[in-house]
CSV table of C-alpha atoms in Angstrom, one decimal:
chain,number,residue,atom,x,y,z
A,1,UNK,CA,211.2,39.1,-126.0
A,2,UNK,CA,213.4,40.7,-128.7
A,3,UNK,CA,210.6,43.2,-129.4
A,4,UNK,CA,210.5,44.1,-125.7
A,5,UNK,CA,214.2,44.7,-125.6
A,6,UNK,CA,214.2,46.7,-128.8
A,7,UNK,CA,211.4,48.9,-127.3
A,8,UNK,CA,213.2,49.5,-124.0
A,9,UNK,CA,216.4,50.3,-126.0
A,10,UNK,CA,214.6,52.8,-128.2
A,11,UNK,CA,212.8,54.6,-125.4
A,12,UNK,CA,215.1,54.0,-122.4
A,13,UNK,CA,215.8,57.8,-122.1
A,14,UNK,CA,212.1,58.5,-121.5
A,15,UNK,CA,211.9,55.9,-118.7
A,16,UNK,CA,215.0,57.4,-117.2
A,17,UNK,CA,213.5,60.9,-117.4
A,18,UNK,CA,210.2,59.7,-115.7
A,19,UNK,CA,212.1,57.9,-113.0
A,20,UNK,CA,214.2,61.0,-112.2
A,21,UNK,CA,211.1,63.2,-112.2
A,22,UNK,CA,209.4,61.0,-109.7
A,23,UNK,CA,212.5,60.7,-107.5
A,24,UNK,CA,213.0,64.4,-107.5
A,25,UNK,CA,209.3,65.0,-106.6
A,26,UNK,CA,209.5,62.6,-103.7
A,27,UNK,CA,212.7,64.2,-102.4
A,28,UNK,CA,211.2,67.7,-102.8
A,29,UNK,CA,207.9,67.0,-100.9
A,30,UNK,CA,209.6,64.8,-98.2
A,31,UNK,CA,212.4,67.3,-97.4
A,32,UNK,CA,210.5,70.6,-97.8
A,33,UNK,CA,207.7,71.2,-95.3
A,34,UNK,CA,206.0,73.9,-97.4
A,35,UNK,CA,205.9,71.7,-100.6
A,36,UNK,CA,204.8,68.7,-98.5
A,37,UNK,CA,201.9,70.6,-97.0
A,38,UNK,CA,200.8,71.8,-100.5
A,39,UNK,CA,200.9,68.2,-101.8
A,40,UNK,CA,199.0,66.9,-98.8
A,41,UNK,CA,196.3,69.6,-99.2
A,42,UNK,CA,196.0,69.0,-102.9
A,43,UNK,CA,195.8,65.3,-102.6
A,44,UNK,CA,193.2,65.6,-99.8
A,45,UNK,CA,191.1,67.9,-102.0
A,46,UNK,CA,191.3,65.5,-105.0
A,47,UNK,CA,190.3,62.5,-102.8
A,48,UNK,CA,187.5,64.5,-101.2
A,49,UNK,CA,186.1,65.4,-104.6
A,50,UNK,CA,186.3,61.8,-105.8
A,51,UNK,CA,184.4,60.7,-102.6
A,52,UNK,CA,181.9,63.5,-103.2
A,53,UNK,CA,181.2,62.5,-106.8
A,54,UNK,CA,180.8,58.8,-105.7
A,55,UNK,CA,178.4,59.8,-102.9
A,56,UNK,CA,176.3,62.0,-105.3
A,57,UNK,CA,176.2,59.1,-107.8
A,58,UNK,CA,175.1,56.6,-105.2
A,59,UNK,CA,172.5,59.0,-103.9
A,60,UNK,CA,171.1,59.6,-107.4
A,61,UNK,CA,170.9,55.9,-108.0
A,62,UNK,CA,169.0,55.4,-104.8
A,63,UNK,CA,166.4,58.2,-105.3
A,64,UNK,CA,163.8,55.8,-106.6
A,65,UNK,CA,163.9,53.6,-103.4
A,66,UNK,CA,164.0,56.6,-101.2
A,67,UNK,CA,160.9,58.1,-102.8
A,68,UNK,CA,159.1,54.8,-102.5
A,69,UNK,CA,160.0,54.5,-98.8
A,70,UNK,CA,158.9,58.1,-98.1
A,71,UNK,CA,155.6,57.4,-99.8
A,72,UNK,CA,154.9,54.4,-97.6
A,73,UNK,CA,156.2,56.2,-94.5
A,74,UNK,CA,153.9,59.3,-95.1
A,75,UNK,CA,151.0,57.0,-95.6
A,76,UNK,CA,151.6,55.2,-92.3
A,77,UNK,CA,152.1,58.4,-90.4
A,78,UNK,CA,148.8,59.9,-91.8
A,79,UNK,CA,147.0,56.8,-90.6
A,80,UNK,CA,148.6,56.9,-87.2
A,81,UNK,CA,147.8,60.6,-86.7
A,82,UNK,CA,144.2,60.1,-87.7
A,83,UNK,CA,143.8,57.2,-85.3
A,84,UNK,CA,145.4,59.0,-82.5
A,85,UNK,CA,143.2,62.1,-83.1
A,86,UNK,CA,140.1,59.9,-83.0
A,87,UNK,CA,141.3,58.3,-79.8
A,88,UNK,CA,141.9,61.6,-78.2
A,89,UNK,CA,138.5,63.0,-79.3
A,90,UNK,CA,136.6,59.9,-78.1
A,91,UNK,CA,138.5,59.5,-74.8
A,92,UNK,CA,136.5,58.5,-71.8
A,93,UNK,CA,137.1,56.8,-68.5
A,94,UNK,CA,137.4,53.4,-70.2
A,95,UNK,CA,139.0,53.5,-73.7
A,96,UNK,CA,141.0,50.3,-73.4
A,97,UNK,CA,138.8,48.3,-75.7
A,98,UNK,CA,138.6,51.0,-78.3
A,99,UNK,CA,142.4,51.5,-78.2
A,100,UNK,CA,142.9,47.9,-78.8
A,101,UNK,CA,140.6,48.1,-81.8
A,102,UNK,CA,142.4,51.1,-83.2
A,103,UNK,CA,145.8,49.4,-82.8
A,104,UNK,CA,144.5,46.3,-84.5
A,105,UNK,CA,143.1,48.5,-87.3
A,106,UNK,CA,146.6,49.9,-88.0
A,107,UNK,CA,148.5,46.6,-87.7
A,108,UNK,CA,146.6,44.9,-90.4
A,109,UNK,CA,147.5,47.4,-93.2
A,110,UNK,CA,149.5,46.0,-96.0
A,111,UNK,CA,150.2,48.7,-98.6
A,112,UNK,CA,151.8,47.6,-101.9
A,113,UNK,CA,154.3,50.2,-103.2
A,114,UNK,CA,154.0,50.9,-106.9
A,115,UNK,CA,155.1,53.5,-109.5
A,116,UNK,CA,152.9,55.3,-112.0
A,117,UNK,CA,153.9,54.4,-115.5
A,118,UNK,CA,151.1,56.2,-117.4
A,119,UNK,CA,148.9,59.1,-116.4
A,120,UNK,CA,146.7,61.8,-117.8
A,121,UNK,CA,145.0,64.9,-116.2
A,122,UNK,CA,143.5,66.8,-119.2
A,123,UNK,CA,140.6,64.4,-120.1
A,124,UNK,CA,137.2,63.9,-118.6
A,125,UNK,CA,137.8,60.2,-118.2
A,126,UNK,CA,141.4,60.2,-117.0
A,127,UNK,CA,143.0,56.8,-116.2
A,128,UNK,CA,146.3,55.8,-114.6
A,129,UNK,CA,148.5,52.7,-115.0
A,130,UNK,CA,150.8,51.4,-112.2
A,131,UNK,CA,153.6,48.8,-112.4
A,132,UNK,CA,152.0,46.3,-109.9
A,133,UNK,CA,149.4,43.7,-110.7
A,134,UNK,CA,147.8,40.4,-109.7
A,135,UNK,CA,151.2,38.8,-109.1
A,136,UNK,CA,152.0,41.4,-106.5
A,137,UNK,CA,148.7,41.1,-104.7
A,138,UNK,CA,146.8,43.9,-106.4
A,139,UNK,CA,143.1,43.3,-107.0
A,140,UNK,CA,140.2,45.3,-108.4
A,141,UNK,CA,138.4,47.7,-106.1
A,142,UNK,CA,141.5,48.3,-104.0
A,143,UNK,CA,142.2,51.9,-103.0
A,144,UNK,CA,145.3,53.8,-104.1
A,145,UNK,CA,147.0,56.6,-102.2
A,146,UNK,CA,150.2,58.5,-102.1
A,147,UNK,CA,152.2,60.3,-99.4
A,148,UNK,CA,150.0,63.4,-99.9
A,149,UNK,CA,146.6,61.8,-100.0
A,150,UNK,CA,144.0,59.8,-102.0
A,151,UNK,CA,144.6,58.9,-105.6
A,152,UNK,CA,141.9,56.5,-106.9
A,153,UNK,CA,140.6,53.0,-107.1
A,154,UNK,CA,142.0,50.0,-109.0
A,155,UNK,CA,139.7,49.2,-111.9
A,156,UNK,CA,141.5,46.5,-114.1
A,157,UNK,CA,144.3,44.2,-113.2
A,158,UNK,CA,146.7,42.1,-115.2
A,159,UNK,CA,149.6,39.9,-113.9
A,160,UNK,CA,152.1,42.8,-113.7
A,161,UNK,CA,150.1,46.0,-114.2
A,162,UNK,CA,146.9,47.6,-113.0
A,163,UNK,CA,144.6,50.5,-114.3
A,164,UNK,CA,143.5,52.9,-111.7
A,165,UNK,CA,140.4,55.2,-111.9
A,166,UNK,CA,141.8,58.4,-110.3
A,167,UNK,CA,139.9,61.1,-108.5
A,168,UNK,CA,140.3,63.1,-111.8
A,169,UNK,CA,137.7,60.9,-113.6
A,170,UNK,CA,134.4,62.7,-114.1
A,171,UNK,CA,132.4,59.6,-114.9
A,172,UNK,CA,133.6,56.8,-112.7
A,173,UNK,CA,135.1,58.3,-109.5
A,174,UNK,CA,133.0,58.7,-106.4
A,175,UNK,CA,134.7,58.5,-103.0
A,176,UNK,CA,133.1,58.7,-99.6
A,177,UNK,CA,134.7,61.6,-97.6
A,178,UNK,CA,134.2,63.3,-94.3
A,179,UNK,CA,135.1,66.7,-92.7
A,180,UNK,CA,137.9,65.8,-90.4
A,181,UNK,CA,136.9,67.7,-87.3
A,182,UNK,CA,133.2,67.1,-87.4
A,183,UNK,CA,132.7,63.8,-89.2
A,184,UNK,CA,130.0,65.0,-91.5
A,185,UNK,CA,130.4,63.1,-94.8
A,186,UNK,CA,129.6,63.4,-98.5
A,187,UNK,CA,130.9,62.1,-101.8
A,188,UNK,CA,133.8,63.4,-103.8
A,189,UNK,CA,133.3,64.2,-107.5
A,190,UNK,CA,135.4,65.9,-110.2
A,191,UNK,CA,133.8,67.7,-113.1
A,192,UNK,CA,136.7,68.0,-115.6
A,193,UNK,CA,137.8,71.5,-114.9
A,194,UNK,CA,140.7,72.3,-112.7
A,195,UNK,CA,142.8,69.2,-111.9
A,196,UNK,CA,143.6,70.6,-108.5
A,197,UNK,CA,140.0,71.0,-107.4
A,198,UNK,CA,137.1,68.6,-106.8
A,199,UNK,CA,133.8,68.8,-105.0
A,200,UNK,CA,132.2,67.0,-102.0
A,201,UNK,CA,128.5,66.8,-102.5
A,202,UNK,CA,125.5,65.7,-100.3
A,203,UNK,CA,127.0,67.2,-97.1
A,204,UNK,CA,124.0,67.7,-94.6
A,205,UNK,CA,122.7,71.2,-94.2
A,206,UNK,CA,123.1,70.9,-90.4
A,207,UNK,CA,126.9,70.2,-90.8
A,208,UNK,CA,129.2,72.6,-89.1
A,209,UNK,CA,132.6,73.3,-90.7
A,210,UNK,CA,135.0,76.1,-91.5
A,211,UNK,CA,136.8,77.1,-94.7
A,212,UNK,CA,140.3,75.7,-94.6
A,213,UNK,CA,139.3,72.5,-92.7
A,214,UNK,CA,140.7,69.2,-94.0
A,215,UNK,CA,138.5,66.6,-95.8
A,216,UNK,CA,139.5,63.0,-95.5
A,217,UNK,CA,138.2,59.6,-96.5
A,218,UNK,CA,135.3,58.6,-94.2
A,219,UNK,CA,136.1,54.9,-93.9
A,220,UNK,CA,132.4,54.0,-94.7
A,221,UNK,CA,133.3,52.1,-97.8
A,222,UNK,CA,135.2,48.8,-98.4
A,223,UNK,CA,137.9,50.7,-100.4
A,224,UNK,CA,139.6,53.3,-98.3
A,225,UNK,CA,140.2,53.4,-94.5
A,226,UNK,CA,139.3,56.5,-92.7
A,227,UNK,CA,141.6,59.5,-92.5
A,228,UNK,CA,143.3,59.4,-95.9
A,229,UNK,CA,143.8,63.1,-96.9
A,230,UNK,CA,141.6,64.4,-99.7
A,231,UNK,CA,142.1,68.2,-99.5
A,232,UNK,CA,141.1,71.5,-97.9
A,233,UNK,CA,137.7,73.2,-98.1
A,234,UNK,CA,137.9,76.4,-100.1
A,235,UNK,CA,134.3,77.3,-100.6
A,236,UNK,CA,130.8,76.1,-99.7
A,237,UNK,CA,127.7,76.3,-102.0
A,238,UNK,CA,124.1,75.3,-101.6
A,239,UNK,CA,123.0,72.2,-103.6
A,240,UNK,CA,120.4,72.6,-106.4
A,241,UNK,CA,117.6,71.4,-104.2
A,242,UNK,CA,118.8,73.4,-101.2
A,243,UNK,CA,118.8,70.4,-98.9
A,244,UNK,CA,122.6,69.9,-98.7
A,245,UNK,CA,126.0,71.6,-99.1
A,246,UNK,CA,128.4,71.3,-102.0
A,247,UNK,CA,132.0,71.9,-100.9
A,248,UNK,CA,134.8,73.0,-103.2
A,249,UNK,CA,138.0,71.2,-102.1
A,250,UNK,CA,141.6,71.9,-103.0
A,251,UNK,CA,143.1,68.5,-103.5
A,252,UNK,CA,146.1,67.5,-101.5
A,253,UNK,CA,147.5,65.2,-104.2
A,254,UNK,CA,149.2,66.8,-107.2
A,255,UNK,CA,148.2,64.5,-110.0
A,256,UNK,CA,150.3,66.3,-112.6
A,257,UNK,CA,153.6,65.0,-111.1
A,258,UNK,CA,152.5,61.8,-109.4
A,259,UNK,CA,155.1,59.1,-109.4
A,260,UNK,CA,155.1,56.9,-106.3
A,261,UNK,CA,151.8,55.4,-104.9
A,262,UNK,CA,150.7,52.6,-102.7
A,263,UNK,CA,147.8,50.2,-103.2
A,264,UNK,CA,145.9,49.6,-100.0
A,265,UNK,CA,145.6,45.8,-99.6
A,266,UNK,CA,143.0,45.4,-96.9
A,267,UNK,CA,139.8,43.4,-97.6
A,268,UNK,CA,138.4,43.8,-94.1
A,269,UNK,CA,138.2,47.6,-93.9
A,270,UNK,CA,134.4,47.7,-93.9
A,271,UNK,CA,134.1,45.0,-91.2
A,272,UNK,CA,136.6,46.8,-88.9
A,273,UNK,CA,135.1,50.2,-89.5
A,274,UNK,CA,131.6,48.9,-88.5
A,275,UNK,CA,133.1,47.2,-85.4
A,276,UNK,CA,134.8,50.5,-84.4
A,277,UNK,CA,131.6,52.4,-84.8
A,278,UNK,CA,129.7,49.8,-82.8
A,279,UNK,CA,132.3,50.2,-80.0
A,280,UNK,CA,132.0,54.0,-80.0
A,281,UNK,CA,128.2,53.7,-79.9
A,282,UNK,CA,128.4,51.3,-76.9
A,283,UNK,CA,130.7,53.7,-75.0
A,284,UNK,CA,128.3,56.6,-75.7
A,285,UNK,CA,125.3,54.6,-74.4
A,286,UNK,CA,127.2,53.6,-71.2
A,287,UNK,CA,128.2,57.3,-70.6
A,288,UNK,CA,124.6,58.5,-71.0
A,289,UNK,CA,123.5,55.9,-68.5
């Protein structure tokens, strides 16, 4: 207590000075409209800046979740657009059964969001590691996609991580693809050259297509559903035997800056794809009759 009193006695003139400065400032800003408006404007500016910095900080901290949400949202929208396009194209007098099948097809998707923790694009046998594994529901042979299109296939799984064979793997990647507007299909391969370009092989010679058309997954495998973007056709070549086409495709996925992906957890893709095709064939038979 004595120390406190000695401190106040020693520095009391400073406390009196501060008190008088504050009191004079309050009287000045309260009784003078001009100074009061300046103070109000300045205080509002400072408070606004503080709120702006706080908002920027919170936005920055939430970027990871926003990117993850956008990846899943883009994936769902791509699937919906593809299904609606197919419904419109196949529309007949009675599409009720087919529409129910399409809606059921969409409702059973269960994508698992994940982040890429290791990736390479400069090798022939590129591999990718994601931060989700067996504990999160990831299994081998599940497809992996991002908001821009197809990524690859899960190859190895541990409890909390998984290794993905991406499209950019010359030896192990082969994905069934189709030309979006015509439905003619082939198989996607990458030859270790440009990481932005791959090739769709075994496209039938009678296939009709145009440069610039989209190539998507065909849905004829048990890994990917139909309609996941692959890329756009840039050039067409004859195969070595002359019996099919080889299409040069500009990939829609930028593997050099890939961060957010989703694993397609859906074991019944093949069964449902076959069921949908059977429904379309039945409708076509009825229409012909």
